[in-house]
Amino acid sequence: MKLKHILVGLLGVVIVACAGFFAIAWKSAIAPITPPDRASFDQALVHKGAMLAAVGNCTACHTQPGGHSFAGGFALPTPFGTIYSSNITPDPETGIGAWSEAAFNRAMREGVSRDGKHLYPAFPFDHFTLVSDEDNKALYAFLMTRPPVKQTPPANELPFPLNVRLVLAGWKTLFFNEGAYQDVASESAEWNRGAYLVNGLGHCGACHTPRNALGAEKAGAHLAGGQAEGWTAFALDASSPAPVAWTQDSLYAYLRQGWHPDHGVTNGPMGEVTGNLGLLPDSDVHAIATYLASLMGTPSPERVQKGEEIRKQVSDSLALVSAPSPAADTPTGRGQAIYEAACATCHDGSRPLPFGGINFHLSTTINAPDAQNAINTVLFGLPAASGRQSAIMPGFAATMNDQQLADLLAYLRDNFAGKPAWADVASRAADTRNGKFQVSVRPSDGIERGPDNIGAQDQ
Ligand code: HEC
Ligand code: HEC
Ligand code: HEC
């Protein structure tokens, strides 16, 4: 009898807990509206929205390569399965045409769709929650004045129970802090502006912060280095692996123009980020640089001195490591032969950045904690951007096997970074070639999928 009582009691607890959970998890639908007249939106607001949409990279995730802008269906591979982005054009049936501004604000602030269903954090609402009502108003005006496109994205490919959206309510209880950005009173207005852009719309942490097993950004590891689209997004805190420490000025220049003489050009998904920041006023890019430089902190005098030595020796074209050349039949010896035959003309040549290759003493990629970005760059190179000049590098996937790549990188690490070889280059290279790691290959400053010409669409 006693056992029965305990079981009944437990059942009661479970029922109450479930009811409580459903009370939190349940979100009501917001009534549909007739799509507002495009002419009802203020043009200045629409233009502001275009700029904000670029900072939020909405086009990149909501457009299939070669498809209509914002029509969705772009596949986002996650460790849990593939999630497809929604159609956010103002088509009333397949897009957000029937969404009121309140419904749009709730999606940005809480990650909830108009019909009340929870959204996957592949949509970075954990960052967008910080966006102000005023900026959401401009984003809404911009999206509602885009050409409507009728297109339904494919169904997500997620295993049970992750395909049940109610699970997301649990995820939110554990990891999601809802609420607009609050100024930090002890910091300057510029710093706060930078923090708002970096942690909110810019969602830099979505790539640059490591994630836990449930896909949430790790607490206490803000911008400590993460993964994105088959690339490593380097640490932007005090643990930055850049050989020459970043400064506010170099961060500003790199984010403004997509490259810096001490750090090279942006690669992989970062190219698109700097391409998009191109629409921001200088003051906002300065604010981002101010905030990031404060996160990185003042580098130690030793680090500054080391950086100065590297810069001087690179500009004097002196070999930094005076060690004798490795014996020809060792991995580094074979790697040196490949470097001299295939890389040195550009990476030890006289053509300056951004069109010449960086001297590897300066390369974060060669100094990084893992080999992934070096492997991606050597295999796939840097494709040319269409319709404008960009930094270009040939890919070596067809001409170099995995062992040659491992030897080459062993030499680059030893000679240019003074660090031990990465252990797993050959196997990582094989997984990169066979598609186990899906790598997005983009031109250096990556504005190929920037928002369609606004003027032309608004006529
Ligand atoms: C990193 C990729 C990514 C970025 C960047 C991104 N989105 Fe999304 N978004 C998604 C995905 C994926 C979904 C679908 C989530 C789901 O089905 O649960 C989505 C869903 C949405 C929805 C909900 C639509 C619906 O029908 O429920 C809205 C609204 C939205 N995004 C707006 C935006 C805006 C505005 C921006 C730019 C400020 C943006 N997104 C940037 C990936 C992204
Ligand atoms: C035709 C010229 C050319 C050749 C040959 C070439 N590269 Fe590059 N490479 C570039 C350019 C241009 C860039 C972009 C500017 C930059 O950041 O270095 C680049 C970028 C890189 C980067 C990214 C550096 C960083 O930290 O941003 C790596 C790594 C790299 N190349 C490795 C190699 C290796 C290894 C070889 C030889 C197998 C090679 N490259 C051959 C032109 C070349
Ligand atoms: C979609 C993923 C993604 C987003 C979003 C993103 N980054 Fe990056 N970022 C990367 C990757 C990948 C790299 C490394 C490749 C390279 O060297 O260009 C990188 C490199 C960088 C670097 C160079 C670091 C170094 O030491 O070489 C800086 C600085 C940077 N990002 C700043 C930012 C800022 C600021 C934001 C937000 C406005 C941001 N990133 C958003 C993926 C991203």
Coordinates of C-alpha atoms and ligand atoms in Angstrom, one line a residue:
M1 CA 0.0 0.0 0.0
K2 CA 2.8 2.3 1.0
L3 CA 4.4 1.9 -2.5
K4 CA 1.1 2.7 -4.1
H5 CA 0.9 6.0 -2.1
I6 CA 4.4 6.9 -3.1
L7 CA 3.7 6.2 -6.8
V8 CA 0.5 8.3 -6.7
G9 CA 2.4 11.1 -5.0
L10 CA 5.1 11.0 -7.6
L11 CA 2.5 11.0 -10.4
G12 CA 1.0 14.0 -8.9
V13 CA 4.4 15.8 -8.8
V14 CA 5.0 14.8 -12.4
I15 CA 1.5 16.2 -13.5
V16 CA 2.0 19.5 -11.7
A17 CA 5.5 19.8 -13.2
C18 CA 4.2 19.1 -16.7
A19 CA 1.4 21.6 -16.2
G20 CA 3.9 24.2 -15.1
F21 CA 6.1 23.4 -18.1
F22 CA 3.2 23.7 -20.5
A23 CA 2.2 27.0 -19.0
I24 CA 5.7 28.3 -19.8
A25 CA 6.0 26.4 -23.1
W26 CA 2.6 27.4 -24.5
K27 CA 2.7 30.5 -26.8
S28 CA -0.5 31.7 -28.4
A29 CA -0.8 32.6 -32.0
I30 CA -0.8 36.3 -33.0
A31 CA -3.7 37.1 -35.4
P32 CA -2.8 37.3 -39.1
I33 CA -3.1 40.7 -40.8
T34 CA -3.6 41.7 -44.4
P35 CA -0.1 42.6 -45.7
P36 CA 0.5 46.3 -45.2
D37 CA 0.7 48.6 -48.2
R38 CA 4.4 49.0 -49.2
A39 CA 3.9 52.7 -49.6
S40 CA 2.8 53.0 -46.0
F41 CA 6.5 52.6 -44.8
D42 CA 8.8 55.5 -44.4
Q43 CA 11.7 55.4 -46.9
A44 CA 14.3 56.5 -44.4
L45 CA 13.1 53.7 -42.0
V46 CA 13.4 51.1 -44.9
H47 CA 16.9 52.2 -45.6
K48 CA 17.9 51.9 -42.0
G49 CA 16.3 48.5 -42.0
A50 CA 18.5 47.5 -45.0
M51 CA 21.6 48.4 -43.1
L52 CA 20.5 46.5 -40.0
A53 CA 19.6 43.5 -42.0
A54 CA 23.1 43.4 -43.4
V55 CA 24.6 43.6 -39.9
G56 CA 22.3 40.7 -38.9
N57 CA 23.4 38.7 -42.0
C58 CA 19.7 37.9 -42.6
T59 CA 20.3 37.5 -46.4
A60 CA 23.1 34.9 -45.9
C61 CA 20.9 32.5 -43.9
H62 CA 17.6 33.3 -45.6
T63 CA 18.7 33.0 -49.3
Q64 CA 19.6 29.9 -51.2
P65 CA 22.7 30.4 -53.4
G66 CA 21.2 31.7 -56.7
G67 CA 17.7 31.9 -55.2
H68 CA 15.4 34.9 -54.4
S69 CA 16.6 37.1 -51.6
F70 CA 15.0 36.2 -48.2
A71 CA 12.8 33.4 -49.7
G72 CA 14.4 30.9 -47.3
G73 CA 15.2 27.2 -47.8
F74 CA 18.9 27.7 -47.1
A75 CA 20.2 24.5 -45.4
L76 CA 22.0 25.0 -42.1
P77 CA 23.9 21.9 -41.1
T78 CA 24.0 21.5 -37.3
P79 CA 25.5 18.7 -35.2
F80 CA 21.9 17.5 -34.7
G81 CA 20.6 17.5 -38.3
T82 CA 19.8 20.0 -41.0
I83 CA 17.5 23.0 -40.4
Y84 CA 16.1 25.0 -43.2
S85 CA 15.6 28.8 -42.9
S86 CA 12.1 30.3 -43.3
N87 CA 10.8 32.4 -46.1
I88 CA 10.8 36.0 -44.6
T89 CA 9.5 37.8 -47.7
P90 CA 6.1 39.4 -47.3
D91 CA 4.3 36.6 -49.1
P92 CA 1.2 36.1 -46.9
E93 CA 1.0 32.3 -47.4
T94 CA 4.6 31.0 -47.3
G95 CA 6.4 34.1 -45.9
I96 CA 5.7 36.7 -43.2
G97 CA 3.2 38.8 -45.2
A98 CA 0.5 38.1 -42.6
W99 CA 2.7 39.1 -39.6
S100 CA 2.0 42.2 -37.6
E101 CA 4.9 44.2 -36.2
A102 CA 4.1 42.6 -32.8
A103 CA 4.5 39.1 -34.3
F104 CA 7.9 40.1 -35.9
N105 CA 9.1 41.6 -32.6
R106 CA 8.2 38.5 -30.7
A107 CA 10.1 36.3 -33.1
M108 CA 13.2 38.5 -32.7
R109 CA 12.8 38.9 -28.9
E110 CA 11.6 35.4 -27.9
G111 CA 12.2 33.0 -30.8
V112 CA 8.5 32.3 -31.3
S113 CA 6.8 32.1 -34.7
R114 CA 3.5 34.0 -35.4
D115 CA 1.5 30.8 -35.0
G116 CA 3.0 30.3 -31.5
K117 CA 5.6 27.6 -32.3
H118 CA 9.0 27.8 -30.8
L119 CA 11.9 28.4 -33.3
Y120 CA 15.2 26.6 -33.4
P121 CA 18.3 28.6 -32.1
A122 CA 19.8 28.1 -35.6
F123 CA 18.0 31.4 -35.9
P124 CA 20.2 33.4 -33.6
F125 CA 17.3 34.8 -31.5
D126 CA 19.5 34.3 -28.4
H127 CA 21.4 37.3 -29.8
F128 CA 18.6 39.1 -31.6
T129 CA 16.7 39.3 -28.3
L130 CA 19.0 42.3 -27.5
V131 CA 17.8 44.3 -30.5
S132 CA 15.8 47.4 -29.6
D133 CA 12.2 47.9 -30.5
E134 CA 13.2 50.8 -32.7
D135 CA 15.7 48.7 -34.7
N136 CA 13.1 45.9 -35.0
K137 CA 10.7 48.5 -36.5
A138 CA 13.2 49.4 -39.2
L139 CA 13.9 45.7 -39.9
Y140 CA 10.2 45.0 -40.2
A141 CA 9.7 47.9 -42.6
F142 CA 12.6 46.7 -44.8
L143 CA 11.4 43.1 -45.0
M144 CA 7.7 44.0 -45.6
T145 CA 8.8 46.1 -48.6
R146 CA 10.8 43.3 -50.3
P147 CA 9.2 41.6 -53.3
P148 CA 7.0 38.7 -52.0
V149 CA 8.1 35.3 -53.1
K150 CA 5.9 32.2 -52.9
Q151 CA 8.2 29.4 -51.7
T152 CA 7.9 26.8 -48.9
P153 CA 11.2 25.7 -47.4
P154 CA 11.9 21.9 -47.2
A155 CA 11.0 20.1 -43.9
N156 CA 13.8 20.0 -41.3
E157 CA 15.8 16.8 -41.1
L158 CA 16.0 16.3 -37.3
P159 CA 15.7 13.0 -35.3
F160 CA 13.0 12.5 -32.7
P161 CA 12.7 14.1 -30.1
L162 CA 14.5 17.1 -31.5
N163 CA 11.9 17.4 -34.3
V164 CA 9.3 18.2 -31.6
R165 CA 9.3 22.0 -31.2
L166 CA 8.1 21.8 -27.6
V167 CA 11.6 20.5 -26.6
L168 CA 12.8 24.0 -27.5
A169 CA 10.9 25.4 -24.6
G170 CA 13.1 23.3 -22.3
W171 CA 16.2 24.5 -24.1
K172 CA 15.1 28.1 -23.6
T173 CA 14.5 27.6 -19.9
L174 CA 18.0 26.3 -19.6
F175 CA 20.0 28.6 -21.9
F176 CA 18.0 31.6 -23.1
N177 CA 18.0 35.0 -21.4
E178 CA 15.3 37.2 -23.0
G179 CA 15.5 40.9 -23.0
A180 CA 16.7 44.1 -24.8
Y181 CA 20.3 45.3 -24.4
Q182 CA 20.9 47.2 -21.2
D183 CA 23.7 49.8 -21.2
V184 CA 26.6 49.1 -18.8
A185 CA 26.7 52.4 -16.9
S186 CA 30.5 52.2 -16.1
E187 CA 31.4 52.1 -19.9
S188 CA 31.3 54.8 -22.6
A189 CA 28.5 55.3 -25.0
E190 CA 30.8 54.0 -27.8
W191 CA 31.6 50.8 -25.9
N192 CA 27.9 50.2 -25.3
R193 CA 27.1 50.7 -28.9
G194 CA 29.8 48.2 -29.8
A195 CA 28.5 45.7 -27.3
Y196 CA 25.0 46.2 -28.6
L197 CA 26.1 45.5 -32.2
V198 CA 28.5 42.6 -31.5
N199 CA 26.3 40.7 -29.1
G200 CA 22.9 41.6 -30.7
L201 CA 22.4 41.9 -34.4
G202 CA 26.0 41.1 -35.3
H203 CA 25.7 37.8 -33.4
C204 CA 29.5 37.5 -33.5
G205 CA 29.3 34.9 -30.7
A206 CA 27.2 32.6 -32.8
C207 CA 30.4 31.7 -34.5
H208 CA 33.1 32.9 -32.1
T209 CA 31.8 31.4 -28.9
P210 CA 32.2 27.6 -28.2
R211 CA 29.0 25.6 -27.8
N212 CA 28.0 22.9 -25.3
A213 CA 26.6 19.5 -26.2
L214 CA 23.1 20.9 -26.5
G215 CA 24.2 23.6 -29.0
A216 CA 24.1 26.5 -26.6
E217 CA 26.9 29.0 -26.3
K218 CA 29.0 28.1 -23.3
A219 CA 28.6 30.3 -20.3
G220 CA 31.9 32.0 -19.2
A221 CA 33.5 31.5 -22.6
H222 CA 32.2 34.6 -24.4
L223 CA 34.0 34.9 -27.8
A224 CA 36.7 32.4 -26.7
G225 CA 36.7 30.8 -30.2
G226 CA 34.1 28.6 -31.9
Q227 CA 33.2 26.8 -35.1
A228 CA 31.2 27.9 -38.2
E229 CA 30.4 26.3 -41.5
G230 CA 33.4 24.0 -41.4
W231 CA 35.8 26.8 -40.2
T232 CA 37.3 27.7 -36.9
A233 CA 36.3 31.2 -35.8
F234 CA 39.3 32.3 -33.8
A235 CA 39.2 33.6 -30.2
L236 CA 38.5 37.3 -29.9
D237 CA 39.2 37.5 -26.2
A238 CA 42.6 37.6 -24.4
S239 CA 43.4 34.2 -25.8
S240 CA 43.5 35.4 -29.4
P241 CA 46.1 33.4 -31.3
A242 CA 47.1 36.3 -33.6
P243 CA 50.9 36.6 -33.8
V244 CA 50.7 40.4 -33.7
A245 CA 48.2 41.4 -31.0
W246 CA 45.1 43.1 -32.3
T247 CA 44.6 46.8 -31.5
Q248 CA 41.6 49.0 -31.7
D249 CA 43.0 50.5 -35.0
S250 CA 43.8 47.2 -36.6
L251 CA 40.4 45.8 -35.7
Y252 CA 38.7 48.8 -37.2
A253 CA 40.7 48.5 -40.4
Y254 CA 40.1 44.8 -40.7
L255 CA 36.4 45.0 -40.1
R256 CA 36.1 48.1 -42.4
Q257 CA 38.0 46.7 -45.4
G258 CA 38.2 43.0 -44.9
W259 CA 42.0 42.8 -44.5
H260 CA 44.9 44.3 -42.5
P261 CA 48.6 44.1 -43.3
D262 CA 49.4 42.4 -40.0
H263 CA 46.6 39.9 -40.2
G264 CA 45.7 39.1 -43.8
V265 CA 42.3 39.0 -45.5
T266 CA 39.0 37.5 -44.1
N267 CA 38.4 33.9 -45.1
G268 CA 35.4 31.6 -45.2
P269 CA 32.2 32.9 -43.6
M270 CA 34.1 35.9 -42.1
G271 CA 34.3 37.4 -45.6
E272 CA 30.6 37.8 -45.8
V273 CA 30.6 39.4 -42.3
T274 CA 33.0 42.1 -43.3
G275 CA 31.2 42.5 -46.6
N276 CA 28.0 43.2 -44.7
L277 CA 29.6 45.5 -42.2
G278 CA 30.5 47.6 -45.2
L279 CA 27.1 49.2 -45.0
L280 CA 27.6 50.5 -41.5
P281 CA 28.7 54.0 -40.8
D282 CA 32.4 54.4 -39.7
S283 CA 31.3 55.3 -36.2
D284 CA 29.6 51.9 -35.7
V285 CA 32.7 50.0 -36.9
H286 CA 34.8 52.1 -34.5
A287 CA 32.4 51.2 -31.7
I288 CA 32.7 47.4 -32.5
A289 CA 36.5 47.8 -32.5
T290 CA 36.4 49.6 -29.2
Y291 CA 34.3 46.9 -27.6
L292 CA 36.4 44.0 -29.0
A293 CA 39.7 45.7 -28.0
S294 CA 38.4 46.1 -24.5
L295 CA 37.5 42.4 -24.4
M296 CA 41.0 41.4 -25.6
G297 CA 42.5 43.6 -22.9
T298 CA 45.9 45.2 -23.0
P299 CA 48.5 42.7 -24.3
S300 CA 51.5 42.0 -22.1
P301 CA 54.7 44.0 -22.9
E302 CA 56.3 40.7 -24.0
R303 CA 53.5 40.0 -26.5
V304 CA 53.8 43.6 -27.9
Q305 CA 57.5 43.2 -28.2
K306 CA 57.3 39.8 -29.9
G307 CA 54.7 41.3 -32.3
E308 CA 57.1 44.2 -33.1
E309 CA 59.9 41.8 -33.8
I310 CA 57.8 39.8 -36.2
R311 CA 56.7 42.9 -38.0
K312 CA 60.2 44.2 -38.4
Q313 CA 61.6 41.0 -39.6
V314 CA 58.8 40.4 -42.0
S315 CA 59.3 43.9 -43.5
D316 CA 63.1 43.4 -43.6
S317 CA 62.4 40.0 -45.2
L318 CA 64.7 38.2 -42.8
A319 CA 64.2 34.6 -41.9
L320 CA 62.8 34.6 -38.3
V321 CA 64.0 31.1 -37.5
S322 CA 67.6 30.6 -38.2
A323 CA 67.5 26.9 -37.7
P324 CA 69.2 24.9 -40.5
S325 CA 67.0 23.6 -43.2
P326 CA 65.4 20.3 -42.2
A327 CA 66.8 17.2 -43.8
A328 CA 65.1 16.4 -47.1
D329 CA 63.7 13.1 -46.1
T330 CA 61.8 14.3 -43.0
P331 CA 58.2 15.5 -43.0
T332 CA 59.3 19.1 -42.6
G333 CA 61.9 18.7 -45.2
R334 CA 59.4 17.4 -47.7
G335 CA 57.0 20.2 -46.6
Q336 CA 59.7 22.8 -47.3
A337 CA 60.1 21.6 -50.8
I338 CA 56.4 21.9 -51.4
Y339 CA 56.3 25.4 -49.8
E340 CA 59.1 26.6 -52.0
A341 CA 57.6 25.2 -55.2
A342 CA 53.9 26.0 -54.6
C343 CA 53.5 28.8 -52.0
A344 CA 56.6 31.0 -51.7
T345 CA 56.1 32.9 -54.9
C346 CA 53.0 34.5 -53.4
H347 CA 53.5 34.2 -49.7
D348 CA 57.2 35.2 -49.7
G349 CA 56.9 37.6 -52.7
S350 CA 57.0 41.3 -53.2
R351 CA 53.3 41.8 -53.9
P352 CA 51.7 43.5 -50.9
L353 CA 48.5 42.5 -49.2
P354 CA 45.7 42.1 -49.8
F355 CA 46.5 40.7 -53.3
G356 CA 49.8 39.1 -52.4
G357 CA 49.8 36.3 -49.8
I358 CA 50.5 37.0 -46.2
N359 CA 53.9 36.2 -44.8
F360 CA 53.1 33.1 -42.6
H361 CA 54.9 34.6 -39.6
L362 CA 51.9 36.9 -39.4
S363 CA 49.2 34.4 -40.1
T364 CA 46.6 33.6 -37.3
T365 CA 45.7 30.5 -39.4
I366 CA 49.2 29.0 -39.1
N367 CA 49.3 29.9 -35.4
A368 CA 45.8 28.6 -34.6
P369 CA 45.1 25.8 -32.1
D370 CA 43.8 23.5 -34.9
A371 CA 44.6 22.9 -38.6
Q372 CA 41.1 23.3 -40.0
N373 CA 41.3 26.7 -41.6
A374 CA 44.8 26.0 -43.1
I375 CA 43.4 22.8 -44.6
N376 CA 40.4 24.6 -46.0
T377 CA 42.5 27.3 -47.5
V378 CA 45.1 25.0 -49.1
L379 CA 42.5 22.6 -50.5
F380 CA 39.9 25.1 -51.8
G381 CA 41.9 28.4 -52.1
L382 CA 40.2 31.7 -52.3
P383 CA 37.7 31.9 -55.3
A384 CA 37.5 35.2 -57.2
A385 CA 34.6 37.5 -56.4
S386 CA 32.4 38.2 -59.3
G387 CA 32.5 41.7 -60.8
R388 CA 35.2 43.2 -58.6
Q389 CA 38.8 42.8 -57.6
S390 CA 39.5 40.4 -54.7
A391 CA 42.3 38.5 -53.2
I392 CA 42.6 35.2 -55.0
M393 CA 44.5 31.9 -54.2
P394 CA 44.4 28.7 -56.2
G395 CA 43.1 25.5 -54.5
F396 CA 45.4 22.5 -54.3
A397 CA 42.8 19.8 -53.7
A398 CA 43.5 18.2 -57.0
T399 CA 47.3 18.3 -56.9
M400 CA 48.2 17.6 -53.3
N401 CA 47.4 14.4 -51.3
D402 CA 46.6 14.3 -47.6
Q403 CA 50.1 13.2 -46.6
Q404 CA 51.7 16.0 -48.7
L405 CA 49.4 18.5 -47.0
A406 CA 50.4 17.1 -43.6
D407 CA 54.1 17.5 -44.4
L408 CA 53.5 21.0 -45.8
L409 CA 51.7 22.2 -42.7
A410 CA 54.2 20.6 -40.4
Y411 CA 56.9 22.7 -42.1
L412 CA 54.8 25.9 -41.9
R413 CA 54.1 25.4 -38.2
D414 CA 57.7 24.7 -37.4
N415 CA 59.3 27.4 -39.5
F416 CA 56.7 30.2 -39.2
A417 CA 55.0 29.7 -35.9
G418 CA 57.7 27.9 -34.0
K419 CA 55.0 25.5 -32.9
P420 CA 54.7 21.6 -33.0
A421 CA 52.9 20.2 -36.0
W422 CA 49.1 19.6 -35.7
A423 CA 48.6 15.9 -35.0
D424 CA 45.6 15.1 -37.2
V425 CA 46.1 16.9 -40.5
A426 CA 45.9 13.9 -42.8
S427 CA 42.7 12.5 -41.3
R428 CA 41.1 16.0 -41.1
A429 CA 42.0 16.7 -44.7
A430 CA 40.4 13.4 -45.7
D431 CA 37.2 14.2 -43.8
T432 CA 37.2 17.7 -45.4
R433 CA 37.5 16.3 -48.9
N434 CA 34.9 13.6 -48.4
G435 CA 32.4 16.1 -47.1
K436 CA 32.2 14.9 -43.5
F437 CA 33.1 18.5 -42.6
Q438 CA 31.0 20.7 -44.8
V439 CA 33.1 23.7 -45.7
S440 CA 31.6 26.9 -47.2
V441 CA 34.1 28.4 -49.7
R442 CA 33.6 32.1 -50.3
P443 CA 35.5 35.0 -51.9
S444 CA 37.7 37.0 -49.6
D445 CA 35.3 39.8 -48.7
G446 CA 32.2 37.9 -49.6
I447 CA 29.6 40.3 -50.5
E448 CA 28.3 38.1 -53.4
R449 CA 25.0 37.5 -51.6
G450 CA 24.6 41.1 -50.2
P451 CA 21.1 42.4 -50.2
D452 CA 19.7 43.0 -53.7
N453 CA 20.0 46.6 -54.8
I454 CA 17.5 48.4 -52.6
G455 CA 16.9 51.3 -54.9
A456 CA 16.0 49.1 -57.8
Q457 CA 13.5 47.1 -55.8
D458 CA 11.8 50.1 -54.2
Q459 CA 10.9 52.0 -57.3
Ligands
HEC1 C1 22.5 31.9 -38.8 C2 21.4 31.9 -39.7 C3 20.3 32.9 -39.6 C4 20.5 34.3 -39.5 C5 21.8 35.1 -39.6 C6 19.1 34.8 -39.5 N1 18.2 33.8 -39.5 FE1 16.2 34.1 -39.4 N2 16.0 32.0 -39.3 C7 17.0 31.1 -39.5 C8 16.4 29.8 -39.4 C9 17.2 28.5 -39.6 C10 15.0 29.9 -39.2 C11 14.0 28.8 -39.0 C12 14.0 28.4 -37.6 C13 13.0 27.3 -37.3 O1 12.4 26.8 -38.3 O2 12.7 27.1 -36.2 C14 14.8 31.4 -39.1 C15 13.6 31.9 -38.9 C16 13.3 33.3 -38.9 C17 12.0 33.9 -38.6 C18 10.7 33.1 -38.3 C19 9.9 32.9 -39.5 C20 8.8 32.0 -39.3 O3 8.0 31.8 -40.3 O4 8.6 31.5 -38.2 C21 12.2 35.3 -38.7 C22 11.1 36.3 -38.6 C23 13.5 35.5 -39.1 N3 14.2 34.3 -39.1 C24 14.1 36.7 -39.3 C25 15.4 37.0 -39.4 C26 16.0 38.3 -39.5 C27 15.2 39.6 -39.5 C28 17.4 38.2 -39.6 C29 18.4 39.2 -39.6 C30 18.3 40.3 -38.6 C31 17.6 36.7 -39.5 N4 16.4 36.1 -39.5 C32 18.9 36.2 -39.5 C33 18.3 31.4 -39.6 C34 18.9 32.7 -39.6
HEC2 C1 48.9 32.9 -56.6 C2 49.2 33.3 -55.3 C3 49.1 32.3 -54.1 C4 49.6 31.0 -54.0 C5 50.4 30.3 -55.1 C6 49.3 30.6 -52.7 N1 48.6 31.5 -52.0 FE1 47.9 31.4 -50.1 N2 47.0 33.2 -50.3 C7 47.1 34.0 -51.4 C8 46.4 35.2 -51.1 C9 46.3 36.4 -52.1 C10 45.8 35.1 -49.9 C11 44.9 36.1 -49.2 C12 45.8 37.1 -48.4 C13 46.2 36.6 -47.1 O1 45.5 36.7 -46.1 O2 47.3 36.0 -47.1 C14 46.2 33.8 -49.4 C15 45.9 33.3 -48.1 C16 46.4 32.1 -47.6 C17 46.2 31.7 -46.2 C18 45.4 32.4 -45.1 C19 46.3 33.2 -44.3 C20 45.6 34.0 -43.2 O3 46.1 33.8 -42.0 O4 44.7 34.8 -43.5 C21 46.8 30.5 -46.1 C22 46.9 29.6 -44.8 C23 47.5 30.2 -47.3 N3 47.2 31.2 -48.2 C24 48.3 29.1 -47.6 C25 48.9 28.8 -48.8 C26 49.7 27.7 -49.0 C27 50.1 26.7 -48.0 C28 50.1 27.7 -50.3 C29 51.0 26.7 -51.1 C30 50.5 25.4 -51.1 C31 49.5 28.9 -50.9 N4 48.8 29.6 -49.9 C32 49.7 29.3 -52.2 C33 47.8 33.8 -52.6 C34 48.5 32.6 -52.9
HEC3 C1 29.3 33.1 -39.7 C2 30.3 33.0 -38.7 C3 31.0 34.3 -38.2 C4 30.4 35.4 -37.7 C5 28.9 35.7 -37.6 C6 31.4 36.3 -37.3 N1 32.7 35.7 -37.6 FE1 34.5 36.6 -37.3 N2 35.4 35.0 -38.1 C7 34.8 33.8 -38.5 C8 35.8 32.9 -39.0 C9 35.5 31.5 -39.6 C10 37.0 33.5 -38.9 C11 38.4 32.9 -39.2 C12 38.6 33.0 -40.7 C13 39.5 34.2 -41.0 O1 40.6 34.3 -40.5 O2 39.0 35.1 -41.7 C14 36.8 34.8 -38.3 C15 37.8 35.7 -38.0 C16 37.5 36.9 -37.4 C17 38.6 37.9 -37.0 C18 40.1 37.7 -37.2 C19 40.7 37.0 -36.0 C20 42.2 36.7 -36.2 O3 42.9 36.7 -35.2 O4 42.6 36.5 -37.4 C21 38.0 38.9 -36.4 C22 38.6 40.2 -35.8 C23 36.5 38.7 -36.4 N3 36.3 37.5 -37.0 C24 35.6 39.5 -35.9 C25 34.2 39.3 -35.9 C26 33.2 40.2 -35.5 C27 33.4 41.6 -34.8 C28 32.0 39.7 -35.8 C29 30.6 40.2 -35.5 C30 30.3 41.5 -36.1 C31 32.2 38.4 -36.4 N4 33.6 38.2 -36.5 C32 31.2 37.5 -36.8 C33 33.4 33.6 -38.5 C34 32.4 34.5 -38.1

